[in-house]
PDB file of C-alpha atoms in Angstrom:
ATOM      1  CA  MET J   1       1.709  13.059  -4.844  1.00 62.00           C
ATOM      2  CA  ASN J   2      -1.676  13.460  -6.850  1.00 68.00           C
ATOM      3  CA  LYS J   3      -3.946  16.462  -5.626  1.00 64.00           C
ATOM      4  CA  LYS J   4      -5.669  14.239  -2.785  1.00 65.00           C
ATOM      5  CA  GLN J   5      -2.228  12.984  -1.513  1.00 60.00           C
ATOM      6  CA  GLU J   6      -0.868  16.530  -0.642  1.00 57.00           C
ATOM      7  CA  ASN J   7      -4.478  18.064   0.399  1.00 58.00           C
ATOM      8  CA  PHE J   8      -4.690  15.265   3.449  1.00 56.00           C
ATOM      9  CA  GLU J   9      -0.407  15.613   4.107  1.00 55.00           C
ATOM     10  CA  ALA J  10      -1.362  19.485   4.543  1.00 49.00           C
ATOM     11  CA  SER J  11      -4.699  18.846   5.926  1.00 59.00           C
ATOM     12  CA  ASN J  12      -3.699  16.596   8.717  1.00 57.00           C
ATOM     13  CA  TYR J  13      -0.399  15.115   9.681  1.00 60.00           C
ATOM     14  CA  ARG J  14       1.241  18.311  11.167  1.00 58.00           C
ATOM     15  CA  ALA J  15      -1.370  17.993  13.805  1.00 71.00           C
ATOM     16  CA  TRP J  16       0.105  14.915  15.107  1.00 74.00           C
ATOM     17  CA  HIS J  17       2.738  14.284  16.787  1.00 84.00           C
ATOM     18  CA  LEU J  18       2.871  10.397  15.389  1.00 85.00           C
ATOM     19  CA  SER J  19       3.545  12.194  11.646  1.00 81.00           C
ATOM     20  CA  SER J  20       5.850  13.427  10.044  1.00 81.00           C
ATOM     21  CA  SER J  21       5.024  12.771   6.974  1.00 84.00           C
ATOM     22  CA  SER J  22       2.231  11.985   4.427  1.00 84.00           C
ATOM     23  CA  HIS J  23       2.967   8.471   4.798  1.00 87.00           C
ATOM     24  CA  GLU J  24       3.840   8.637   8.584  1.00 88.00           C
ATOM     25  CA  ALA J  25      -0.225   9.906   8.317  1.00 85.00           C
ATOM     26  CA  ILE J  26      -1.097   7.263   6.306  1.00 88.00           C
ATOM     27  CA  SER J  27       0.170   5.122   8.839  1.00 89.00           C
ATOM     28  CA  THR J  28      -1.127   6.575  12.511  1.00 89.00           C
ATOM     29  CA  GLU J  29      -5.159   6.619  10.865  1.00 90.00           C
ATOM     30  CA  PHE J  30      -4.104   3.077   9.682  1.00 92.00           C
ATOM     31  CA  GLU J  31      -3.365   2.468  13.469  1.00 93.00           C
ATOM     32  CA  TRP J  32      -6.427   3.818  14.468  1.00 93.00           C
ATOM     33  CA  SER J  33      -8.625   2.601  11.739  1.00 94.00           C
ATOM     34  CA  MET J  34      -7.327  -0.557  13.720  1.00 95.00           C
ATOM     35  CA  LEU J  35      -7.887   0.032  17.137  1.00 96.00           C
ATOM     36  CA  ARG J  36     -11.687   1.252  16.096  1.00 97.00           C
ATOM     37  CA  PHE J  37     -12.037  -1.847  14.371  1.00 96.00           C
ATOM     38  CA  GLN J  38     -11.399  -3.904  17.810  1.00 96.00           C
ATOM     39  CA  GLN J  39     -13.411  -2.190  19.566  1.00 97.00           C
ATOM     40  CA  ALA J  40     -16.050  -2.170  17.619  1.00 97.00           C
ATOM     41  CA  PHE J  41     -15.525  -6.435  16.303  1.00 97.00           C
ATOM     42  CA  GLU J  42     -15.619  -5.987  20.619  1.00 97.00           C
ATOM     43  CA  ARG J  43     -18.703  -4.969  21.253  1.00 97.00           C
ATOM     44  CA  TRP J  44     -20.414  -7.496  18.033  1.00 97.00           C
ATOM     45  CA  VAL J  45     -18.972 -10.806  19.422  1.00 97.00           C
ATOM     46  CA  MET J  46     -20.259  -9.692  23.159  1.00 97.00           C
ATOM     47  CA  GLN J  47     -23.807  -8.130  21.683  1.00 97.00           C
ATOM     48  CA  LEU J  48     -24.254 -11.534  20.198  1.00 97.00           C
ATOM     49  CA  ALA J  49     -22.926 -14.314  22.315  1.00 97.00           C
ATOM     50  CA  GLY J  50     -24.952 -12.517  25.157  1.00 96.00           C
ATOM     51  CA  VAL J  51     -28.030 -13.235  22.588  1.00 96.00           C
ATOM     52  CA  THR J  52     -27.055 -16.279  21.815  1.00 96.00           C
ATOM     53  CA  GLY J  53     -26.459 -18.036  25.876  1.00 95.00           C
ATOM     54  CA  MET J  54     -22.593 -16.683  25.745  1.00 95.00           C
ATOM     55  CA  GLY J  55     -23.323 -14.385  27.607  1.00 94.00           C
ATOM     56  CA  GLU J  56     -21.258 -15.163  31.066  1.00 95.00           C
ATOM     57  CA  LEU J  57     -18.392 -15.600  28.574  1.00 96.00           C
ATOM     58  CA  SER J  58     -15.416 -12.672  28.683  1.00 97.00           C
ATOM     59  CA  TYR J  59     -14.778 -11.635  24.892  1.00 97.00           C
ATOM     60  CA  ILE J  60     -11.660 -12.886  24.941  1.00 97.00           C
ATOM     61  CA  GLU J  61     -12.896 -16.343  26.145  1.00 97.00           C
ATOM     62  CA  ALA J  62     -16.025 -16.118  23.043  1.00 97.00           C
ATOM     63  CA  VAL J  63     -13.668 -15.497  20.814  1.00 98.00           C
ATOM     64  CA  ILE J  64     -11.476 -18.674  22.122  1.00 98.00           C
ATOM     65  CA  ILE J  65     -14.229 -21.349  21.707  1.00 98.00           C
ATOM     66  CA  HIS J  66     -14.373 -20.342  18.404  1.00 97.00           C
ATOM     67  CA  ILE J  67     -10.711 -21.264  17.573  1.00 97.00           C
ATOM     68  CA  ILE J  68     -11.185 -24.649  19.262  1.00 97.00           C
ATOM     69  CA  ARG J  69     -14.633 -25.078  17.360  1.00 96.00           C
ATOM     70  CA  MET J  70     -12.425 -24.435  14.548  1.00 95.00           C
ATOM     71  CA  HIS J  71     -11.885 -27.760  12.357  1.00 94.00           C
ATOM     72  CA  ASP J  72     -13.878 -29.911  14.772  1.00 90.00           C
ATOM     73  CA  ARG J  73     -10.475 -30.567  15.581  1.00 92.00           C
ATOM     74  CA  PRO J  74      -8.179 -30.448  19.542  1.00 94.00           C
ATOM     75  CA  LYS J  75      -6.521 -27.098  20.365  1.00 95.00           C
ATOM     76  CA  SER J  76      -4.005 -27.424  22.920  1.00 95.00           C
ATOM     77  CA  ALA J  77      -3.186 -23.524  24.410  1.00 96.00           C
ATOM     78  CA  THR J  78       0.094 -23.384  22.104  1.00 95.00           C
ATOM     79  CA  ASP J  79      -2.289 -23.487  18.944  1.00 95.00           C
ATOM     80  CA  ILE J  80      -4.846 -21.460  20.369  1.00 97.00           C
ATOM     81  CA  ALA J  81      -1.495 -18.601  21.157  1.00 97.00           C
ATOM     82  CA  ARG J  82      -0.535 -19.490  17.685  1.00 96.00           C
ATOM     83  CA  GLN J  83      -4.421 -18.768  16.001  1.00 96.00           C
ATOM     84  CA  LEU J  84      -4.435 -14.817  18.257  1.00 96.00           C
ATOM     85  CA  ASN J  85      -0.402 -14.272  17.636  1.00 95.00           C
ATOM     86  CA  ARG J  86      -0.411 -14.290  20.999  1.00 95.00           C
ATOM     87  CA  ASP J  87       2.503 -15.433  23.578  1.00 92.00           C
ATOM     88  CA  ASP J  88       1.061 -15.522  27.081  1.00 95.00           C
ATOM     89  CA  ILE J  89      -0.517 -18.901  27.652  1.00 95.00           C
ATOM     90  CA  PRO J  90      -0.760 -18.387  30.535  1.00 96.00           C
ATOM     91  CA  ASN J  91      -3.911 -16.435  30.520  1.00 97.00           C
ATOM     92  CA  ILE J  92      -4.935 -18.209  27.491  1.00 97.00           C
ATOM     93  CA  GLN J  93      -4.692 -21.504  29.662  1.00 96.00           C
ATOM     94  CA  TYR J  94      -7.016 -19.581  32.291  1.00 97.00           C
ATOM     95  CA  CYS J  95      -9.503 -19.051  29.661  1.00 97.00           C
ATOM     96  CA  LEU J  96      -9.504 -22.624  29.170  1.00 98.00           C
ATOM     97  CA  ARG J  97     -10.350 -23.177  32.480  1.00 97.00           C
ATOM     98  CA  LYS J  98     -12.804 -21.484  33.150  1.00 97.00           C
ATOM     99  CA  LEU J  99     -14.372 -22.468  30.430  1.00 98.00           C
ATOM    100  CA  VAL J 100     -14.424 -25.979  30.603  1.00 98.00           C
ATOM    101  CA  LYS J 101     -16.072 -25.008  34.448  1.00 97.00           C
ATOM    102  CA  ALA J 102     -18.948 -23.411  32.655  1.00 96.00           C
ATOM    103  CA  GLY J 103     -19.069 -26.501  30.747  1.00 97.00           C
ATOM    104  CA  PHE J 104     -19.034 -25.113  27.102  1.00 97.00           C
ATOM    105  CA  CYS J 105     -15.307 -27.317  26.475  1.00 97.00           C
ATOM    106  CA  GLU J 106     -13.660 -29.901  28.171  1.00 97.00           C
ATOM    107  CA  ARG J 107      -9.761 -31.161  28.401  1.00 95.00           C
ATOM    108  CA  ILE J 108      -8.691 -34.743  26.209  1.00 94.00           C
ATOM    109  CA  LYS J 109      -5.424 -36.685  26.209  1.00 83.00           C
ATOM    110  CA  ASP J 110      -4.076 -37.300  23.136  1.00 68.00           C
ATOM    111  CA  ARG J 111      -1.795 -38.969  22.938  1.00 68.00           C
ATOM    112  CA  SER J 112      -0.193 -38.466  20.458  1.00 68.00           C
ATOM    113  CA  ARG J 113       0.600 -34.800  22.227  1.00 64.00           C
ATOM    114  CA  LYS J 114       2.754 -34.073  25.425  1.00 77.00           C
ATOM    115  CA  THR J 115       0.218 -31.239  26.093  1.00 82.00           C
ATOM    116  CA  ALA J 116      -3.647 -31.255  27.475  1.00 91.00           C
ATOM    117  CA  ALA J 117      -6.083 -30.423  24.450  1.00 95.00           C
ATOM    118  CA  TYR J 118      -9.133 -28.939  24.392  1.00 97.00           C
ATOM    119  CA  ARG J 119     -12.577 -29.849  22.325  1.00 96.00           C
ATOM    120  CA  VAL J 120     -15.678 -27.900  22.692  1.00 97.00           C
ATOM    121  CA  THR J 121     -18.506 -29.970  24.076  1.00 97.00           C
ATOM    122  CA  ALA J 122     -22.328 -31.168  23.274  1.00 97.00           C
ATOM    123  CA  ARG J 123     -24.139 -27.563  25.291  1.00 97.00           C
ATOM    124  CA  GLY J 124     -20.385 -25.236  23.223  1.00 97.00           C
ATOM    125  CA  ARG J 125     -20.660 -27.470  19.901  1.00 97.00           C
ATOM    126  CA  LYS J 126     -24.993 -26.384  20.759  1.00 97.00           C
ATOM    127  CA  LEU J 127     -24.169 -22.506  21.230  1.00 97.00           C
ATOM    128  CA  THR J 128     -21.797 -21.370  18.927  1.00 97.00           C
ATOM    129  CA  GLU J 129     -24.324 -23.255  16.104  1.00 97.00           C
ATOM    130  CA  ASN J 130     -26.147 -20.451  17.660  1.00 97.00           C
ATOM    131  CA  TYR J 131     -23.779 -17.794  17.267  1.00 97.00           C
ATOM    132  CA  ALA J 132     -22.471 -19.281  13.936  1.00 96.00           C
ATOM    133  CA  ASP J 133     -26.343 -18.497  12.300  1.00 97.00           C
ATOM    134  CA  LEU J 134     -27.655 -15.082  13.800  1.00 96.00           C
ATOM    135  CA  ARG J 135     -23.983 -14.197  12.821  1.00 96.00           C
ATOM    136  CA  ARG J 136     -25.146 -15.084   9.422  1.00 95.00           C
ATOM    137  CA  ARG J 137     -28.782 -14.024   9.268  1.00 95.00           C
ATOM    138  CA  ILE J 138     -27.133 -10.457  10.712  1.00 94.00           C
ATOM    139  CA  LEU J 139     -23.546  -9.526  10.622  1.00 94.00           C
ATOM    140  CA  MET J 140     -23.246 -11.711   6.377  1.00 93.00           C
ATOM    141  CA  ASP J 141     -26.182 -10.826   5.123  1.00 90.00           C
ATOM    142  CA  GLN J 142     -25.758  -7.105   5.174  1.00 92.00           C
ATOM    143  CA  SER J 143     -21.447  -7.464   4.266  1.00 93.00           C
ATOM    144  CA  LYS J 144     -22.304  -9.484   1.305  1.00 90.00           C
ATOM    145  CA  ASN J 145     -24.864  -6.441   0.089  1.00 91.00           C
ATOM    146  CA  ILE J 146     -21.673  -4.621  -0.491  1.00 94.00           C
ATOM    147  CA  ASP J 147     -19.337  -3.918  -4.259  1.00 95.00           C
ATOM    148  CA  ARG J 148     -17.270  -6.844  -4.875  1.00 96.00           C
ATOM    149  CA  VAL J 149     -16.349  -7.617  -0.766  1.00 94.00           C
ATOM    150  CA  ASP J 150     -14.741 -10.839  -0.958  1.00 94.00           C
ATOM    151  CA  GLU J 151     -12.404  -9.476  -3.303  1.00 96.00           C
ATOM    152  CA  LYS J 152     -12.542  -5.926  -1.261  1.00 94.00           C
ATOM    153  CA  LEU J 153     -11.916  -8.287   2.384  1.00 94.00           C
ATOM    154  CA  ASP J 154      -8.914 -10.732   0.323  1.00 96.00           C
ATOM    155  CA  GLU J 155      -7.003  -7.868  -0.240  1.00 96.00           C
ATOM    156  CA  VAL J 156      -7.626  -7.085   3.679  1.00 94.00           C
ATOM    157  CA  ASN J 157      -7.002  -9.320   4.803  1.00 94.00           C
ATOM    158  CA  LYS J 158      -3.756 -10.093   2.948  1.00 96.00           C
ATOM    159  CA  MET J 159      -2.712  -6.527   4.049  1.00 95.00           C
ATOM    160  CA  ILE J 160      -3.303  -6.552   7.650  1.00 94.00           C
ATOM    161  CA  SER J 161      -1.459 -10.448   7.403  1.00 95.00           C
ATOM    162  CA  MET J 162       1.501  -8.184   6.364  1.00 96.00           C
ATOM    163  CA  MET J 163       1.313  -5.426   8.016  1.00 95.00           C
ATOM    164  CA  THR J 164       0.778  -7.529  11.003  1.00 94.00           C
ATOM    165  CA  GLY J 165       4.722  -9.275  10.375  1.00 94.00           C
ATOM    166  CA  LEU J 166       5.558  -6.063   9.821  1.00 95.00           C
ATOM    167  CA  TYR J 167       4.871  -4.100  13.607  1.00 94.00           C
ATOM    168  CA  ASP J 168       5.633  -8.472  15.243  1.00 93.00           C
ATOM    169  CA  GLU J 169       8.828  -6.787  13.918  1.00 94.00           C
ATOM    170  CA  ALA J 170       9.422  -3.392  14.569  1.00 93.00           C
ATOM    171  CA  GLY J 171       8.212  -4.756  18.231  1.00 92.00           C
ATOM    172  CA  ARG J 172      11.887  -7.615  18.268  1.00 92.00           C
ATOM    173  CA  ILE J 173      13.966  -4.770  16.951  1.00 92.00           C
ATOM    174  CA  THR J 174      12.536  -2.287  19.682  1.00 92.00           C
ATOM    175  CA  ALA J 175      12.993  -5.362  22.167  1.00 90.00           C
ATOM    176  CA  THR J 176      16.898  -5.088  21.884  1.00 88.00           C
ATOM    177  CA  TYR J 177      16.296  -0.829  20.994  1.00 83.00           C
ATOM    178  CA  ASN J 178      18.933   1.106  22.893  1.00 81.00           C
ATOM    179  CA  PRO J 179      18.331   4.414  21.945  1.00 80.00           C
ATOM    180  CA  ALA J 180      22.211   5.168  24.167  1.00 78.00           C
ATOM    181  CA  THR J 181      23.277   3.820  20.388  1.00 77.00           C
ATOM    182  CA  GLU J 182      21.777   5.694  19.355  1.00 71.00           C
ATOM    183  CA  LYS J 183      23.004   8.943  17.486  1.00 63.00           C
ATOM    184  CA  ASN J 184      21.085  12.421  19.254  1.00 55.00           C
ATOM    185  CA  GLY J 185      20.491  15.170  17.610  1.00 51.00           C
ATOM    186  CA  ASP J 186      18.778  17.493  20.394  1.00 50.00           C
TER     187      ASP J 186
END
């Protein structure tokens, strides 16, 4: 263990009920960083949506309209759920109904699909273009000044993808976990 790790371990993890080792402390910091990032990201999406004419949308609706627009191909509720790593299809369907009612997208029946799919309307296309343009001017222009930003983002993307798999697997294990079968030292 190097000096930096020792200092981190000595000063931080003993105060956390979630951490009894430096690995647990670093993992807990990762989780808290992700929570803070999510909140900052949600505020950013909502601010940008409001400025670009989509202020009536909730955060998840603003995200879903961009998923529908992705690759300019219609998406089903299941496709959207897969992209978001969600399993609450009824909530996604509710958001889709709201997007249709607001005129951002339309429900279509595709002959090759057994279920309905959704595509953006002309209004939805214009507003998502406005969103993309302003995002490019504000966020992308700032972030490109970070040293080796694309390389760093690629590395973070890969790590978060792996961690997503670990959390999903831990969730599956927890769903069938029986504390009564665990040896308890208390």
